[in-house]
mmCIF file of C-alpha atoms in Angstrom:
data_model
loop_
_atom_site.group_PDB
_atom_site.id
_atom_site.type_symbol
_atom_site.label_atom_id
_atom_site.label_comp_id
_atom_site.label_asym_id
_atom_site.label_seq_id
_atom_site.Cartn_x
_atom_site.Cartn_y
_atom_site.Cartn_z
ATOM 1 C CA MET A 1157 97.737 -7.751 136.414
ATOM 2 C CA PRO A 1158 95.428 -10.651 137.364
ATOM 3 C CA GLY A 1159 96.501 -12.355 140.549
ATOM 4 C CA GLY A 1160 98.816 -9.507 141.545
ATOM 5 C CA ALA A 1161 98.829 -8.046 145.021
ATOM 6 C CA SER A 1162 97.779 -4.533 145.916
ATOM 7 C CA ARG A 1163 97.853 -2.326 148.979
ATOM 8 C CA VAL A 1164 95.666 0.640 149.905
ATOM 9 C CA ARG A 1165 97.677 3.328 151.681
ATOM 10 C CA TRP A 1166 96.721 6.622 153.366
ATOM 11 C CA THR A 1167 97.560 8.719 156.409
ATOM 12 C CA LEU A 1168 95.297 9.781 159.237
ATOM 13 C CA SER A 1169 96.662 13.308 158.859
ATOM 14 C CA GLY A 1170 99.442 15.010 156.939
ATOM 15 C CA THR A 1171 101.661 13.298 154.381
ATOM 16 C CA ALA A 1172 104.315 10.607 154.270
ATOM 17 C CA ASP A 1173 106.808 9.778 151.525
ATOM 18 C CA VAL A 1174 107.386 6.015 151.402
ATOM 19 C CA PRO A 1175 109.197 3.668 149.009
ATOM 20 C CA ALA A 1176 106.833 2.038 146.528
ATOM 21 C CA GLY A 1177 108.286 -1.359 147.450
ATOM 22 C CA THR A 1178 109.492 -4.468 145.700
ATOM 23 C CA GLY A 1179 107.329 -5.388 142.722
ATOM 24 C CA ALA A 1180 105.398 -2.091 142.615
ATOM 25 C CA TYR A 1181 104.403 -1.063 139.108
ATOM 26 C CA ARG A 1182 101.452 1.356 139.379
ATOM 27 C CA VAL A 1183 99.708 3.757 141.764
ATOM 28 C CA ASP A 1184 95.971 4.371 141.274
ATOM 29 C CA HIS A 1185 94.362 7.529 142.689
ATOM 30 C CA LEU A 1186 90.703 8.061 143.651
ATOM 31 C CA ASP A 1187 90.252 10.619 140.864
ATOM 32 C CA GLY A 1188 90.957 7.911 138.285
ATOM 33 C CA THR A 1189 94.513 8.961 137.455
ATOM 34 C CA THR A 1190 97.317 6.412 137.516
ATOM 35 C CA ARG A 1191 101.087 6.663 137.677
ATOM 36 C CA GLU A 1192 103.571 4.030 136.602
ATOM 37 C CA THR A 1193 106.135 3.340 139.319
ATOM 38 C CA ASP A 1194 108.828 0.904 140.352
ATOM 39 C CA ALA A 1195 110.400 -0.277 143.609
ATOM 40 C CA GLU A 1196 112.865 2.634 143.761
ATOM 41 C CA ASP A 1197 110.201 5.338 143.406
ATOM 42 C CA VAL A 1198 108.814 7.244 146.364
ATOM 43 C CA VAL A 1199 105.039 7.456 146.750
ATOM 44 C CA ARG A 1200 103.523 10.446 148.560
ATOM 45 C CA ILE A 1201 100.807 9.168 150.874
ATOM 46 C CA THR A 1202 98.139 11.632 152.004
ATOM 47 C CA GLU A 1203 94.714 11.529 153.657
ATOM 48 C CA ARG A 1204 93.268 10.450 150.283
ATOM 49 C CA PRO A 1205 93.783 6.687 149.790
ATOM 50 C CA VAL A 1206 95.847 5.371 146.889
ATOM 51 C CA LEU A 1207 96.082 1.821 145.570
ATOM 52 C CA VAL A 1208 99.637 0.585 145.024
ATOM 53 C CA ARG A 1209 99.728 -2.398 142.655
ATOM 54 C CA TYR A 1210 102.438 -5.078 142.762
ATOM 55 C CA ARG A 1211 103.510 -7.844 140.400
#
């Protein structure tokens, strides 16, 4: 979505399960895959960065 915010998330080591957050609608992975999401979903954060997109 043009003009929408995004956040890159990763861990230094291990994993973390975090809420996607208000306005979240998609998670983009480095391998090119994407996953639709919403604020209530949990996103698994690892040592590989993901881009969480917000409306």
